[in-house]
Structures are given as structure tokens and as C-alpha cells.
Amino acid sequence: MKPIPVVFHLGPLQVHTYGIGLALTFWFAFSYFERRLRRAGYPSDWFVPVFLWIIVAAVAGARVLHVVSNLSYYDHHVVDVLAVWHGGLSSFGGLLFAVPTGIILTRRRCPELPIGRALDLVAPVLLAAWAMGRLLGPQLMVAGGGHPTHQWFGMYYAGQAGRRLPVPIFQALEDFSVYLILIAIERRLGRWPDGSARSGYPTGVVLGTAMVLWGVERSLDEHLWLGEDGRLGSLLVQIAGVALVLGGGYLLIRSRSRWSGWRLTHHPGEERPSAETEVSPAGAP
């Protein structure tokens, strides 16, 4: 079984399948989030320029953290620092740059959208996009597999000898499972026990759950299937995953306390406050 082609030619043009996969993933994330904005009652015309800046920040951050985590290699291969078409984008680096960019620009371009609500809306989008991106990104890039294996489900990847654990496929299944959990939580929060619609409730539950589950997933994947003992990049990924779990846990605890107070003053059948007055888990307007 041969590796999946990572590049093909259209005449003199060299096309990398990894880049096409990332482009499709970004398009999906944009379309899905825009749809969720409209369904939640918020305008979406402001999102196009914001999304373009988020993409720039995400790719830059993902590459910077990857290079920093693998300095021993790039010290001797400086020309490869910008070779993103070979892969080498850190999910945590992308988040580290993209999330603050998105928050700042959203405050400016759509002040009626509370940041807490925006983060709850985007969390399922990120997990769905990551699931898609695993299949259209690392699965189609050089050295995209995990540890060597002799199991029947092992696959061949360009730039790696022998069968490898198809970690991108594993991660896609994990991410999609987390996505389904988030959607189930979101739907339950949106309804009172009697089935009537509920709105204006405190935010943070969806985001906190996403942080905990994805942090656990990412740390375990790195430890079990991808990482190398003593390698800086692997250690940083596992630490970042643990930090994400702790941050998500804190957010869930804080959201729970807000829910306790909110339930005392809100009941089924009452007029709900508009989306613009929703409570943010971080106290944002």
C-alpha cells in the first residue's frame, strides 16, 4: 500500500494536498459559524474581514509554536521555517494567536455579540472543523502518521518508513465525538425541562466542556501515539493540554455558580432577555 499522494501537478503548477485540505477546512468553519450566528439572531456581515485576520493569526501562531518546539531541527534547516506546505502547524499555537485576535475584532465589529456567547457559539465549530481538518490536513501531509505499528489498520505516510498509526483518523473520530457532545449540551441548555425554549442563560458551559474534552484528547494523543520522550515539542503539547483542561474546569465551576443564581430569578414561560444581555463567563459585556 503506497502513501497517500501529498502533491500533484497541474502543468507546471505544483499543488499540495495539505494546502487544499486546509483551505476547505477554513471555508467550512467560516460557513458553519456564519450560519450559527444568523440562527442565534446576530448579524454576520461583519465576519468576513474578521475571519480573514483570524486565519492569518492562526496560521502564523501555529507555525511559530511548531518551529519553537522543534528548534533543534530548524537550527540546521532554516530554509524550512516557512515551508508550511509540508505540515508542521501546532493547534495550540493557532489558538494562542487566533483566539485573542477574534475576541478583539469581534468586540470592535459586533459589539452586540457578548464574547462569552461568541465563544460558546464557536466551540462546536472548532471541533467540527478540527475533525474535518485532521482528515484533510495531517492525513494528507508529509510525516502525518503516528508511531510505527504492525496492526492491520496501520497506514503508510510519505516521509515515514513502514506502517504508522493513522492518528489523524483517530483524532477526527475523537473531535467529531466531542462535537456531538457539545451540540447535545447546547440543545439541552436551550430548553426548559418542560420543553419550552430557554434563552438569556449564562454562557460558558459549552466552551468549558470543549476545553476539558479536547485538552484531555490532545494530551493523551500526544503521549500515546505521537510524542517522543524528552522531546520539547511533545512536552509542550501535553502541558498545553493539561492547562486547557484546568482552564475549562475552572470555567465550568464558575458557570455552575452563575446558573445557580440565574435559576432563582428565571422560570419557564417568562419573557427572556435578549441575546445581547446574556451573561459572559468572564464578565464580558
mmCIF file of C-alpha atoms in Angstrom:
data_model
loop_
_atom_site.group_PDB
_atom_site.id
_atom_site.type_symbol
_atom_site.label_atom_id
_atom_site.label_comp_id
_atom_site.label_asym_id
_atom_site.label_seq_id
_atom_site.Cartn_x
_atom_site.Cartn_y
_atom_site.Cartn_z
ATOM 1 C CA MET A 1 0.000 0.000 0.000
ATOM 2 C CA LYS A 2 1.526 3.299 -1.085
ATOM 3 C CA PRO A 3 1.362 6.561 0.892
ATOM 4 C CA ILE A 4 -1.419 8.988 0.031
ATOM 5 C CA PRO A 5 -0.049 11.477 -2.536
ATOM 6 C CA VAL A 6 0.906 14.728 -0.828
ATOM 7 C CA VAL A 7 1.495 16.707 -4.015
ATOM 8 C CA PHE A 8 0.368 16.670 -7.632
ATOM 9 C CA HIS A 9 0.970 18.812 -10.709
ATOM 10 C CA LEU A 10 -1.331 20.861 -12.911
ATOM 11 C CA GLY A 11 1.007 21.582 -15.775
ATOM 12 C CA PRO A 12 3.952 23.487 -14.270
ATOM 13 C CA LEU A 13 1.989 24.226 -11.089
ATOM 14 C CA GLN A 14 2.778 22.112 -8.022
ATOM 15 C CA VAL A 15 -0.263 21.659 -5.783
ATOM 16 C CA HIS A 16 -0.018 20.356 -2.218
ATOM 17 C CA THR A 17 -2.994 18.351 -0.998
ATOM 18 C CA TYR A 18 -2.320 19.580 2.541
ATOM 19 C CA GLY A 19 -2.939 23.171 1.461
ATOM 20 C CA ILE A 20 -6.163 22.257 -0.330
ATOM 21 C CA GLY A 21 -7.332 20.438 2.784
ATOM 22 C CA LEU A 22 -6.655 23.442 4.996
ATOM 23 C CA ALA A 23 -8.461 25.764 2.575
ATOM 24 C CA LEU A 24 -11.550 23.533 2.570
ATOM 25 C CA THR A 25 -11.471 23.337 6.358
ATOM 26 C CA PHE A 26 -11.293 27.115 6.719
ATOM 27 C CA TRP A 27 -14.182 27.521 4.268
ATOM 28 C CA PHE A 28 -16.266 25.030 6.242
ATOM 29 C CA ALA A 29 -15.518 26.778 9.556
ATOM 30 C CA PHE A 30 -16.466 30.155 8.105
ATOM 31 C CA SER A 31 -19.733 28.909 6.603
ATOM 32 C CA TYR A 32 -20.764 26.989 9.687
ATOM 33 C CA PHE A 33 -20.042 29.801 12.154
ATOM 34 C CA GLU A 34 -21.790 32.350 9.945
ATOM 35 C CA ARG A 35 -24.856 30.110 9.898
ATOM 36 C CA ARG A 36 -24.785 29.722 13.674
ATOM 37 C CA LEU A 37 -24.528 33.483 14.095
ATOM 38 C CA ARG A 38 -27.647 34.042 11.990
ATOM 39 C CA ARG A 39 -29.609 31.302 13.775
ATOM 40 C CA ALA A 40 -28.704 32.882 17.117
ATOM 41 C CA GLY A 41 -30.098 36.212 15.905
ATOM 42 C CA TYR A 42 -26.833 38.092 15.352
ATOM 43 C CA PRO A 43 -25.654 39.895 12.200
ATOM 44 C CA SER A 44 -22.984 38.129 10.172
ATOM 45 C CA ASP A 45 -21.951 40.706 7.574
ATOM 46 C CA TRP A 46 -19.087 41.875 9.805
ATOM 47 C CA PHE A 47 -17.475 38.447 9.947
ATOM 48 C CA VAL A 48 -15.696 38.197 6.578
ATOM 49 C CA PRO A 49 -12.764 40.583 7.298
ATOM 50 C CA VAL A 50 -12.571 39.328 10.887
ATOM 51 C CA PHE A 51 -12.302 35.741 9.700
ATOM 52 C CA LEU A 52 -9.506 36.604 7.286
ATOM 53 C CA TRP A 53 -7.473 38.101 10.122
ATOM 54 C CA ILE A 54 -8.223 35.057 12.279
ATOM 55 C CA ILE A 55 -6.868 32.784 9.541
ATOM 56 C CA VAL A 56 -3.666 34.834 9.284
ATOM 57 C CA ALA A 57 -3.232 34.789 13.067
ATOM 58 C CA ALA A 58 -3.994 31.059 13.324
ATOM 59 C CA VAL A 59 -1.525 30.015 10.616
ATOM 60 C CA ALA A 60 1.187 32.340 11.931
ATOM 61 C CA GLY A 61 0.744 31.205 15.521
ATOM 62 C CA ALA A 62 0.563 27.546 14.571
ATOM 63 C CA ARG A 63 3.787 27.793 12.610
ATOM 64 C CA VAL A 64 5.648 29.870 15.210
ATOM 65 C CA LEU A 65 4.917 27.427 18.035
ATOM 66 C CA HIS A 66 5.810 24.446 15.847
ATOM 67 C CA VAL A 67 9.158 25.993 14.917
ATOM 68 C CA VAL A 68 9.895 26.966 18.534
ATOM 69 C CA SER A 69 9.046 23.428 19.651
ATOM 70 C CA ASN A 70 11.427 21.951 17.070
ATOM 71 C CA LEU A 71 14.330 24.398 17.180
ATOM 72 C CA SER A 72 16.885 21.598 17.144
ATOM 73 C CA TYR A 73 15.728 20.748 13.618
ATOM 74 C CA TYR A 74 15.163 24.251 12.268
ATOM 75 C CA ASP A 75 18.533 25.457 13.547
ATOM 76 C CA HIS A 76 20.023 23.281 10.820
ATOM 77 C CA HIS A 77 17.212 23.686 8.256
ATOM 78 C CA VAL A 78 16.447 27.415 8.360
ATOM 79 C CA VAL A 79 15.067 27.348 4.826
ATOM 80 C CA ASP A 80 12.260 25.052 6.005
ATOM 81 C CA VAL A 81 10.901 27.510 8.587
ATOM 82 C CA LEU A 82 8.313 28.846 6.137
ATOM 83 C CA ALA A 83 7.599 25.506 4.411
ATOM 84 C CA VAL A 84 4.091 25.127 5.808
ATOM 85 C CA TRP A 85 3.082 23.010 2.785
ATOM 86 C CA HIS A 86 4.986 20.142 4.399
ATOM 87 C CA GLY A 87 2.809 20.398 7.502
ATOM 88 C CA GLY A 88 4.043 21.474 10.887
ATOM 89 C CA LEU A 89 1.261 23.601 12.325
ATOM 90 C CA SER A 90 0.596 23.475 16.058
ATOM 91 C CA SER A 91 -3.081 23.520 17.056
ATOM 92 C CA PHE A 92 -2.254 25.227 20.349
ATOM 93 C CA GLY A 93 -0.146 27.850 18.589
ATOM 94 C CA GLY A 94 -3.040 28.587 16.271
ATOM 95 C CA LEU A 95 -5.390 29.020 19.206
ATOM 96 C CA LEU A 96 -2.898 31.164 21.094
ATOM 97 C CA PHE A 97 -2.838 33.713 18.285
ATOM 98 C CA ALA A 98 -6.300 33.328 16.758
ATOM 99 C CA VAL A 99 -8.487 33.493 19.875
ATOM 100 C CA PRO A 100 -7.250 36.912 21.117
ATOM 101 C CA THR A 101 -7.439 38.214 17.541
ATOM 102 C CA GLY A 102 -11.014 37.017 17.210
ATOM 103 C CA ILE A 103 -12.038 38.443 20.589
ATOM 104 C CA ILE A 104 -10.550 41.884 19.925
ATOM 105 C CA LEU A 105 -12.015 42.194 16.433
ATOM 106 C CA THR A 106 -15.424 40.853 17.471
ATOM 107 C CA ARG A 107 -15.661 43.483 20.214
ATOM 108 C CA ARG A 108 -14.972 46.167 17.622
ATOM 109 C CA ARG A 109 -17.045 44.891 14.700
ATOM 110 C CA CYS A 110 -20.027 43.354 16.514
ATOM 111 C CA PRO A 111 -20.372 44.898 19.999
ATOM 112 C CA GLU A 112 -23.901 43.500 20.390
ATOM 113 C CA LEU A 113 -22.451 39.971 20.487
ATOM 114 C CA PRO A 114 -21.214 39.158 24.024
ATOM 115 C CA ILE A 115 -17.796 37.492 23.990
ATOM 116 C CA GLY A 116 -18.984 34.661 26.223
ATOM 117 C CA ARG A 117 -21.808 33.902 23.826
ATOM 118 C CA ALA A 118 -19.467 34.144 20.832
ATOM 119 C CA LEU A 119 -17.079 31.616 22.383
ATOM 120 C CA ASP A 120 -19.926 29.202 23.121
ATOM 121 C CA LEU A 121 -21.075 29.557 19.520
ATOM 122 C CA VAL A 122 -17.631 28.965 18.058
ATOM 123 C CA ALA A 123 -16.619 25.976 20.244
ATOM 124 C CA PRO A 124 -18.659 23.369 18.284
ATOM 125 C CA VAL A 125 -17.465 24.933 15.036
ATOM 126 C CA LEU A 126 -13.847 24.472 16.074
ATOM 127 C CA LEU A 127 -14.361 20.818 16.979
ATOM 128 C CA ALA A 128 -16.210 20.080 13.749
ATOM 129 C CA ALA A 129 -13.518 21.897 11.763
ATOM 130 C CA TRP A 130 -10.748 20.041 13.607
ATOM 131 C CA ALA A 131 -12.426 16.733 12.777
ATOM 132 C CA MET A 132 -12.553 17.703 9.119
ATOM 133 C CA GLY A 133 -9.083 19.234 9.246
ATOM 134 C CA ARG A 134 -7.487 16.067 10.609
ATOM 135 C CA LEU A 135 -8.661 14.155 7.547
ATOM 136 C CA LEU A 136 -7.830 16.890 5.042
ATOM 137 C CA GLY A 137 -4.668 18.123 6.756
ATOM 138 C CA PRO A 138 -2.266 15.791 8.596
ATOM 139 C CA GLN A 139 -3.701 12.762 6.798
ATOM 140 C CA LEU A 140 -2.508 14.289 3.517
ATOM 141 C CA MET A 141 0.849 15.723 4.550
ATOM 142 C CA VAL A 142 4.434 14.521 4.814
ATOM 143 C CA ALA A 143 5.062 12.505 8.025
ATOM 144 C CA GLY A 144 1.425 12.727 9.119
ATOM 145 C CA GLY A 145 1.293 9.343 10.855
ATOM 146 C CA GLY A 146 1.922 8.386 14.455
ATOM 147 C CA HIS A 147 4.136 5.745 15.978
ATOM 148 C CA PRO A 148 5.170 2.669 13.949
ATOM 149 C CA THR A 149 2.746 -0.251 14.122
ATOM 150 C CA HIS A 150 2.225 -3.732 12.689
ATOM 151 C CA GLN A 151 -1.537 -3.672 13.262
ATOM 152 C CA TRP A 152 -3.842 -4.257 10.293
ATOM 153 C CA PHE A 153 -5.105 -0.683 10.441
ATOM 154 C CA GLY A 154 -1.621 0.811 10.068
ATOM 155 C CA MET A 155 -1.135 3.109 7.082
ATOM 156 C CA TYR A 156 1.790 4.338 5.019
ATOM 157 C CA TYR A 157 2.629 8.046 5.053
ATOM 158 C CA ALA A 158 5.013 9.983 2.844
ATOM 159 C CA GLY A 159 8.310 10.643 4.575
ATOM 160 C CA GLN A 160 7.832 7.870 7.160
ATOM 161 C CA ALA A 161 9.115 4.296 6.912
ATOM 162 C CA GLY A 162 6.764 1.388 7.494
ATOM 163 C CA ARG A 163 3.183 1.311 8.699
ATOM 164 C CA ARG A 164 2.120 4.059 11.064
ATOM 165 C CA LEU A 165 -0.793 4.588 13.400
ATOM 166 C CA PRO A 166 -3.371 6.636 11.432
ATOM 167 C CA VAL A 167 -3.546 9.224 14.186
ATOM 168 C CA PRO A 168 -5.286 11.856 12.014
ATOM 169 C CA ILE A 169 -8.173 9.428 11.535
ATOM 170 C CA PHE A 170 -8.269 8.659 15.271
ATOM 171 C CA GLN A 171 -8.304 12.362 16.074
ATOM 172 C CA ALA A 172 -11.033 13.070 13.527
ATOM 173 C CA LEU A 173 -13.260 10.490 15.244
ATOM 174 C CA GLU A 174 -12.431 11.938 18.661
ATOM 175 C CA ASP A 175 -13.079 15.523 17.597
ATOM 176 C CA PHE A 176 -16.376 14.642 15.935
ATOM 177 C CA SER A 177 -17.470 12.796 19.089
ATOM 178 C CA VAL A 178 -16.705 15.883 21.191
ATOM 179 C CA TYR A 179 -18.612 17.986 18.672
ATOM 180 C CA LEU A 180 -21.697 15.800 19.069
ATOM 181 C CA ILE A 181 -21.440 16.113 22.854
ATOM 182 C CA LEU A 182 -21.274 19.912 22.602
ATOM 183 C CA ILE A 183 -24.302 20.064 20.314
ATOM 184 C CA ALA A 184 -26.253 17.823 22.716
ATOM 185 C CA ILE A 185 -25.334 20.094 25.655
ATOM 186 C CA GLU A 186 -26.249 23.201 23.673
ATOM 187 C CA ARG A 187 -29.674 21.813 22.805
ATOM 188 C CA ARG A 188 -30.350 20.794 26.381
ATOM 189 C CA LEU A 189 -29.378 24.241 27.677
ATOM 190 C CA GLY A 190 -31.711 25.842 25.154
ATOM 191 C CA ARG A 191 -34.780 24.081 26.577
ATOM 192 C CA TRP A 192 -36.507 24.090 29.938
ATOM 193 C CA PRO A 193 -37.435 20.670 31.386
ATOM 194 C CA ASP A 194 -40.978 21.159 30.037
ATOM 195 C CA GLY A 195 -39.608 21.570 26.506
ATOM 196 C CA SER A 196 -40.156 25.315 26.160
ATOM 197 C CA ALA A 197 -37.395 27.492 24.722
ATOM 198 C CA ARG A 198 -34.869 28.955 27.139
ATOM 199 C CA SER A 199 -32.667 31.954 26.361
ATOM 200 C CA GLY A 200 -30.554 34.527 28.130
ATOM 201 C CA TYR A 201 -28.903 31.886 30.289
ATOM 202 C CA PRO A 202 -25.278 32.136 31.490
ATOM 203 C CA THR A 203 -22.656 31.144 28.970
ATOM 204 C CA GLY A 204 -19.522 29.071 29.426
ATOM 205 C CA VAL A 205 -20.797 25.500 29.739
ATOM 206 C CA VAL A 206 -20.271 24.636 26.071
ATOM 207 C CA LEU A 207 -16.848 26.274 25.908
ATOM 208 C CA GLY A 208 -15.704 24.803 29.225
ATOM 209 C CA THR A 209 -16.753 21.299 28.182
ATOM 210 C CA ALA A 210 -14.941 21.697 24.866
ATOM 211 C CA MET A 211 -11.758 22.818 26.614
ATOM 212 C CA VAL A 212 -11.767 19.894 29.041
ATOM 213 C CA LEU A 213 -12.541 17.175 26.494
ATOM 214 C CA TRP A 214 -10.247 18.477 23.777
ATOM 215 C CA GLY A 215 -7.448 19.091 26.262
ATOM 216 C CA VAL A 216 -7.676 15.511 27.529
ATOM 217 C CA GLU A 217 -7.826 14.193 23.978
ATOM 218 C CA ARG A 218 -4.858 16.203 22.748
ATOM 219 C CA SER A 219 -2.639 15.349 25.712
ATOM 220 C CA LEU A 220 -3.376 11.630 25.525
ATOM 221 C CA ASP A 221 -2.922 11.531 21.754
ATOM 222 C CA GLU A 222 0.470 13.162 22.069
ATOM 223 C CA HIS A 223 1.532 10.873 24.920
ATOM 224 C CA LEU A 224 0.286 7.598 23.449
ATOM 225 C CA TRP A 225 0.548 7.935 19.692
ATOM 226 C CA LEU A 226 2.623 10.913 18.588
ATOM 227 C CA GLY A 227 5.129 12.131 21.140
ATOM 228 C CA GLU A 228 8.717 11.176 21.833
ATOM 229 C CA ASP A 229 10.015 11.101 25.402
ATOM 230 C CA GLY A 230 12.227 14.068 26.147
ATOM 231 C CA ARG A 231 11.206 15.999 23.031
ATOM 232 C CA LEU A 232 10.375 19.629 23.795
ATOM 233 C CA GLY A 233 7.509 19.876 21.308
ATOM 234 C CA SER A 234 5.793 16.796 22.701
ATOM 235 C CA LEU A 235 6.161 18.012 26.278
ATOM 236 C CA LEU A 236 4.741 21.436 25.409
ATOM 237 C CA VAL A 237 1.692 19.889 23.741
ATOM 238 C CA GLN A 238 0.961 17.743 26.796
ATOM 239 C CA ILE A 239 1.412 20.684 29.166
ATOM 240 C CA ALA A 240 -0.852 22.839 26.996
ATOM 241 C CA GLY A 241 -3.478 20.101 27.036
ATOM 242 C CA VAL A 242 -3.407 19.924 30.827
ATOM 243 C CA ALA A 243 -3.620 23.728 31.047
ATOM 244 C CA LEU A 244 -6.651 23.643 28.751
ATOM 245 C CA VAL A 245 -8.321 21.063 30.982
ATOM 246 C CA LEU A 246 -7.690 23.165 34.091
ATOM 247 C CA GLY A 247 -8.956 26.311 32.392
ATOM 248 C CA GLY A 248 -12.060 24.535 31.163
ATOM 249 C CA GLY A 249 -12.700 23.059 34.593
ATOM 250 C CA TYR A 250 -12.482 26.498 36.181
ATOM 251 C CA LEU A 251 -14.881 27.867 33.577
ATOM 252 C CA LEU A 252 -17.385 25.088 34.249
ATOM 253 C CA ILE A 253 -17.254 25.686 38.009
ATOM 254 C CA ARG A 254 -17.775 29.400 37.517
ATOM 255 C CA SER A 255 -20.614 28.814 35.059
ATOM 256 C CA ARG A 256 -22.294 26.449 37.503
ATOM 257 C CA SER A 257 -22.331 29.131 40.195
ATOM 258 C CA ARG A 258 -23.847 31.599 37.731
ATOM 259 C CA TRP A 259 -26.509 29.092 36.770
ATOM 260 C CA SER A 260 -27.466 28.612 40.416
ATOM 261 C CA GLY A 261 -28.226 32.301 40.802
ATOM 262 C CA TRP A 262 -29.864 32.580 37.375
ATOM 263 C CA ARG A 263 -32.375 29.808 38.089
ATOM 264 C CA LEU A 264 -33.619 31.649 41.165
ATOM 265 C CA THR A 265 -34.921 34.522 39.058
ATOM 266 C CA HIS A 266 -35.854 32.793 35.785
ATOM 267 C CA HIS A 267 -38.625 30.283 35.160
ATOM 268 C CA PRO A 268 -40.368 28.687 32.165
ATOM 269 C CA GLY A 269 -42.910 30.888 30.422
ATOM 270 C CA GLU A 270 -41.359 34.192 31.445
ATOM 271 C CA GLU A 271 -40.130 36.717 28.914
ATOM 272 C CA ARG A 272 -36.434 36.186 28.341
ATOM 273 C CA PRO A 273 -33.807 38.897 27.998
ATOM 274 C CA SER A 274 -32.397 39.428 24.539
ATOM 275 C CA ALA A 275 -29.222 37.732 23.404
ATOM 276 C CA GLU A 276 -27.313 40.971 23.853
ATOM 277 C CA THR A 277 -27.796 40.756 27.636
ATOM 278 C CA GLU A 278 -26.547 37.220 28.056
ATOM 279 C CA VAL A 279 -24.083 36.728 30.859
ATOM 280 C CA SER A 280 -20.476 36.094 29.822
ATOM 281 C CA PRO A 281 -18.459 33.570 31.866
ATOM 282 C CA ALA A 282 -15.609 36.029 32.011
ATOM 283 C CA GLY A 283 -17.748 39.019 32.874
ATOM 284 C CA ALA A 284 -17.517 40.432 29.326
ATOM 285 C CA PRO A 285 -20.384 42.663 28.192
#
